């Protein structure tokens, strides 16, 4: 470093060691926050049930006696408050904002908790959206959270990049549907995680089948699954399949997702808990 260094690399042409060192863009959480693990839930396209999987995983971890939280990073399409039946406004103090709390104690923060009306549109450009996501991490007081699930917007654009660079994500869950085209889109999300050096902890195929309530036969409405092929290609050992279940849809619409009954994602929840108990194990 030069003796005349003013610490402004943007106006400096020197090739010093400090300049060559990789810079971290990680943001510090609120000084009153305590967050042990962050899991991002991603999808390559919209409409595949990412928010549903986020909600179900938070409920499962809360049922294990662990403090769960959901950071709703889908700023322009927030659905987490509705799914949990939370319609109160988020409260603020000089120290920061407080997340809302669901019936079972899950902490959530979403832009819908800051709007006057749930149906108010958010007409913002990318930098403002990314900035709001950062604020949910830096300004919100998250209390003793064991597992935070980040409900990401679809795709590999501004917000996913912001989350991966600004928040210390421990791993991701990728959500997809069975269509052939989705295989390519899923791989884009998996490869983005690889580029950001974030492990993929599991793949979840939503709308995988419909099980007849009378005969119990499973019908593949959207065609054969390809999720195992993708998982094998990338060495991901944990795969789950969610059915098309009208009861789940009703629970989301009624804000009663914490009442769901089904074991489709139990082994993923067990996997996350196992990684917590064995942090040195390979996260695949």
Short mmCIF file of C-alpha atoms in Angstrom, two decimals, residues 10-234:
data_model
loop_
_atom_site.label_atom_id
_atom_site.label_comp_id
_atom_site.label_asym_id
_atom_site.label_seq_id
_atom_site.Cartn_x
_atom_site.Cartn_y
_atom_site.Cartn_z
CA UNK A 10 -11.97 3.43 -7.61
CA UNK A 11 -9.65 6.37 -8.27
CA UNK A 12 -6.38 4.48 -7.86
CA UNK A 13 -4.29 2.75 -10.54
CA UNK A 14 -1.87 1.01 -8.17
CA UNK A 15 -1.81 -2.79 -8.23
CA UNK A 16 -1.24 -3.28 -4.50
CA UNK A 17 -1.89 -6.48 -2.57
CA UNK A 18 -4.95 -5.04 -0.84
CA UNK A 19 -6.50 -4.29 -4.22
CA UNK A 20 -5.94 -7.83 -5.45
CA UNK A 21 -7.55 -9.45 -2.42
CA UNK A 22 -11.15 -10.57 -3.01
CA UNK A 23 -13.58 -8.20 -1.33
CA UNK A 24 -16.49 -9.49 0.71
CA UNK A 25 -19.91 -7.95 0.10
CA UNK A 26 -21.49 -9.63 3.13
CA UNK A 27 -23.69 -7.33 5.16
CA UNK A 28 -23.82 -7.51 8.95
CA UNK A 29 -27.23 -8.28 10.46
CA UNK A 30 -28.77 -5.97 13.01
CA UNK A 31 -26.57 -5.92 16.11
CA UNK A 32 -29.49 -7.27 18.16
CA UNK A 33 -30.13 -10.18 15.79
CA UNK A 34 -29.11 -13.78 16.36
CA UNK A 35 -29.29 -16.06 13.29
CA UNK A 36 -27.57 -19.43 13.17
CA UNK A 37 -28.42 -20.82 9.72
CA UNK A 38 -29.73 -19.30 6.48
CA UNK A 39 -31.31 -21.48 3.80
CA UNK A 40 -32.40 -19.91 0.50
CA UNK A 41 -35.30 -21.46 -1.41
CA UNK A 42 -34.90 -20.82 -5.13
CA UNK A 43 -36.50 -21.66 -8.45
CA UNK A 44 -35.55 -21.03 -12.03
CA UNK A 45 -39.07 -19.90 -12.94
CA UNK A 46 -42.20 -18.65 -11.24
CA UNK A 47 -45.31 -20.58 -10.33
CA UNK A 48 -43.64 -23.78 -9.16
CA UNK A 49 -44.49 -23.51 -5.46
CA UNK A 50 -41.34 -21.96 -4.03
CA UNK A 51 -43.22 -20.01 -1.35
CA UNK A 52 -45.15 -23.16 -0.42
CA UNK A 53 -41.93 -25.11 0.11
CA UNK A 54 -40.44 -22.21 2.08
CA UNK A 55 -43.47 -22.14 4.36
CA UNK A 56 -43.58 -25.91 4.85
CA UNK A 57 -39.88 -26.09 5.73
CA UNK A 58 -40.24 -23.29 8.27
CA UNK A 59 -43.22 -25.08 9.85
CA UNK A 60 -41.32 -28.39 10.02
CA UNK A 61 -38.28 -26.85 11.70
CA UNK A 62 -40.53 -25.02 14.17
CA UNK A 63 -42.23 -28.33 14.99
CA UNK A 64 -38.80 -29.74 15.85
CA UNK A 65 -38.52 -27.17 18.63
CA UNK A 66 -36.18 -24.93 16.63
CA UNK A 67 -36.84 -21.25 16.07
CA UNK A 68 -37.72 -20.73 12.40
CA UNK A 69 -37.97 -17.52 10.42
CA UNK A 70 -38.88 -16.50 6.87
CA UNK A 71 -37.34 -13.56 5.06
CA UNK A 72 -39.61 -12.87 2.09
CA UNK A 73 -37.23 -11.69 -0.62
CA UNK A 74 -39.89 -11.85 -3.34
CA UNK A 75 -40.50 -8.12 -3.07
CA UNK A 76 -42.86 -7.68 -6.03
CA UNK A 77 -44.84 -10.86 -5.36
CA UNK A 78 -44.87 -11.42 -1.60
CA UNK A 79 -47.15 -14.23 -0.44
CA UNK A 80 -45.67 -15.39 2.87
CA UNK A 81 -47.92 -13.24 5.14
CA UNK A 82 -51.06 -14.54 3.41
CA UNK A 83 -49.89 -18.15 3.65
CA UNK A 84 -49.41 -17.77 7.41
CA UNK A 85 -52.49 -15.61 7.95
CA UNK A 86 -50.46 -12.63 9.20
CA UNK A 87 -51.91 -9.23 8.31
CA UNK A 88 -50.53 -6.98 11.02
CA UNK A 89 -48.06 -4.20 10.19
CA UNK A 90 -44.42 -4.68 11.11
CA UNK A 91 -43.38 -2.52 14.05
CA UNK A 92 -40.30 -0.33 14.20
CA UNK A 93 -38.14 1.14 16.93
CA UNK A 94 -34.94 3.22 17.02
CA UNK A 95 -33.01 -0.06 17.20
CA UNK A 96 -34.65 -1.56 14.10
CA UNK A 97 -37.77 -3.26 12.76
CA UNK A 98 -39.42 -6.21 14.44
CA UNK A 99 -40.64 -9.17 12.37
CA UNK A 100 -44.22 -10.33 12.66
CA UNK A 101 -44.86 -13.60 14.46
CA UNK A 102 -47.15 -16.41 13.30
CA UNK A 103 -49.47 -18.49 15.47
CA UNK A 104 -46.74 -21.02 16.25
CA UNK A 105 -44.02 -18.41 16.75
CA UNK A 106 -42.33 -18.34 13.32
CA UNK A 107 -40.80 -14.92 12.65
CA UNK A 108 -41.56 -13.41 9.23
CA UNK A 109 -40.69 -10.22 7.39
CA UNK A 110 -42.24 -9.28 4.08
CA UNK A 111 -42.86 -6.08 2.19
CA UNK A 112 -46.60 -6.73 2.52
CA UNK A 113 -46.19 -6.09 6.25
CA UNK A 114 -45.08 -2.54 5.43
CA UNK A 115 -47.77 -1.64 2.88
CA UNK A 116 -51.07 0.06 3.67
CA UNK A 117 -52.93 -2.58 1.65
CA UNK A 118 -51.94 -6.11 0.63
CA UNK A 119 -52.91 -5.40 -2.97
CA UNK A 120 -50.76 -2.28 -3.36
CA UNK A 121 -48.31 -2.91 -6.25
CA UNK A 122 -44.58 -2.49 -5.77
CA UNK A 123 -43.37 -0.68 -8.89
CA UNK A 124 -39.66 -0.47 -8.20
CA UNK A 125 -36.52 -0.93 -10.25
CA UNK A 126 -33.96 -3.61 -9.49
CA UNK A 127 -31.63 -1.60 -7.20
CA UNK A 128 -34.50 -0.55 -4.93
CA UNK A 129 -35.78 -4.12 -4.71
CA UNK A 130 -32.31 -5.42 -3.88
CA UNK A 131 -31.93 -2.67 -1.30
CA UNK A 132 -35.15 -3.69 0.43
CA UNK A 133 -33.91 -7.27 0.71
CA UNK A 134 -30.68 -6.06 2.30
CA UNK A 135 -32.68 -4.01 4.80
CA UNK A 136 -34.68 -7.07 5.82
CA UNK A 137 -31.32 -8.55 6.82
CA UNK A 138 -29.59 -5.49 8.30
CA UNK A 139 -32.48 -3.54 9.87
CA UNK A 140 -34.79 -6.27 11.18
CA UNK A 141 -34.20 -7.62 14.69
CA UNK A 142 -34.33 -11.41 14.30
CA UNK A 143 -34.51 -13.01 17.73
CA UNK A 144 -32.62 -16.27 18.41
CA UNK A 145 -33.33 -17.75 14.98
CA UNK A 146 -32.05 -21.29 14.40
CA UNK A 147 -33.13 -21.58 10.75
CA UNK A 148 -34.01 -18.67 8.49
CA UNK A 149 -35.55 -19.53 5.13
CA UNK A 150 -35.24 -16.90 2.40
CA UNK A 151 -38.11 -17.05 -0.08
CA UNK A 152 -36.37 -15.90 -3.26
CA UNK A 153 -37.97 -14.48 -6.41
CA UNK A 154 -37.68 -16.73 -9.47
CA UNK A 155 -34.71 -16.60 -11.79
CA UNK A 156 -31.05 -15.67 -11.43
CA UNK A 157 -31.26 -11.88 -11.49
CA UNK A 158 -30.65 -8.96 -9.13
CA UNK A 159 -32.24 -10.25 -5.94
CA UNK A 160 -30.75 -13.78 -5.95
CA UNK A 161 -27.34 -12.25 -6.64
CA UNK A 162 -27.85 -9.73 -3.84
CA UNK A 163 -28.86 -12.46 -1.39
CA UNK A 164 -25.91 -14.71 -2.25
CA UNK A 165 -23.44 -11.83 -1.98
CA UNK A 166 -24.91 -9.97 0.99
CA UNK A 167 -26.23 -12.72 3.27
CA UNK A 168 -24.19 -15.70 4.56
CA UNK A 169 -26.31 -18.42 2.95
CA UNK A 170 -25.49 -21.91 4.25
CA UNK A 171 -27.20 -23.70 1.36
CA UNK A 172 -30.15 -23.70 -1.01
CA UNK A 173 -33.21 -25.78 -1.74
CA UNK A 174 -34.24 -25.78 -5.41
CA UNK A 175 -37.93 -26.08 -6.28
CA UNK A 176 -39.18 -27.28 -9.66
CA UNK A 177 -42.14 -28.85 -11.44
CA UNK A 178 -42.05 -32.01 -13.60
CA UNK A 179 -42.21 -30.44 -17.10
CA UNK A 180 -39.36 -31.25 -19.48
CA UNK A 181 -38.54 -27.58 -20.04
CA UNK A 182 -38.10 -27.05 -16.31
CA UNK A 183 -35.11 -29.39 -16.25
CA UNK A 184 -33.03 -26.81 -18.10
CA UNK A 185 -34.26 -24.01 -15.82
CA UNK A 186 -33.48 -26.01 -12.69
CA UNK A 187 -29.96 -26.59 -13.90
CA UNK A 188 -29.50 -22.83 -14.33
CA UNK A 189 -30.37 -22.34 -10.65
CA UNK A 190 -28.08 -25.18 -9.58
CA UNK A 191 -25.20 -23.83 -11.64
CA UNK A 192 -25.69 -20.33 -10.24
CA UNK A 193 -25.37 -21.82 -6.75
CA UNK A 194 -22.15 -23.50 -7.85
CA UNK A 195 -20.81 -20.20 -9.18
CA UNK A 196 -21.60 -18.52 -5.86
CA UNK A 197 -20.05 -21.48 -3.97
CA UNK A 198 -23.30 -22.23 -2.14
CA UNK A 199 -24.14 -25.93 -1.63
CA UNK A 200 -27.42 -27.36 -2.91
CA UNK A 201 -28.99 -29.16 0.04
CA UNK A 202 -31.93 -30.65 -1.82
CA UNK A 203 -34.27 -30.59 -4.80
CA UNK A 204 -38.03 -30.43 -4.36
CA UNK A 205 -40.40 -31.31 -7.17
CA UNK A 206 -43.79 -29.70 -6.61
CA UNK A 207 -46.98 -30.85 -8.39
CA UNK A 208 -45.17 -34.15 -8.93
CA UNK A 209 -48.36 -36.22 -8.99
CA UNK A 210 -51.99 -36.33 -7.98
CA UNK A 211 -53.04 -39.17 -5.70
CA UNK A 212 -56.63 -40.30 -6.13
CA UNK A 213 -58.39 -40.09 -2.74
CA UNK A 214 -60.54 -43.11 -3.63
CA UNK A 215 -58.14 -45.71 -5.06
CA UNK A 216 -54.80 -44.25 -3.97
CA UNK A 217 -53.33 -44.41 -7.49
CA UNK A 218 -50.82 -41.70 -8.39
CA UNK A 219 -51.38 -39.79 -11.65
CA UNK A 220 -48.54 -37.79 -13.22
CA UNK A 221 -50.52 -34.81 -14.48
CA UNK A 222 -47.48 -32.93 -15.83
CA UNK A 223 -45.58 -35.93 -17.14
CA UNK A 224 -42.72 -38.02 -15.87
CA UNK A 225 -40.29 -36.66 -13.32
CA UNK A 226 -36.72 -35.73 -14.27
CA UNK A 227 -35.64 -34.55 -10.85
CA UNK A 228 -33.63 -37.69 -10.04
CA UNK A 229 -31.62 -37.31 -13.24
CA UNK A 230 -30.69 -33.73 -12.36
CA UNK A 231 -29.87 -34.68 -8.78
CA UNK A 232 -27.61 -37.50 -9.96
CA UNK A 233 -25.89 -35.21 -12.46
CA UNK A 234 -24.93 -32.75 -9.73
#
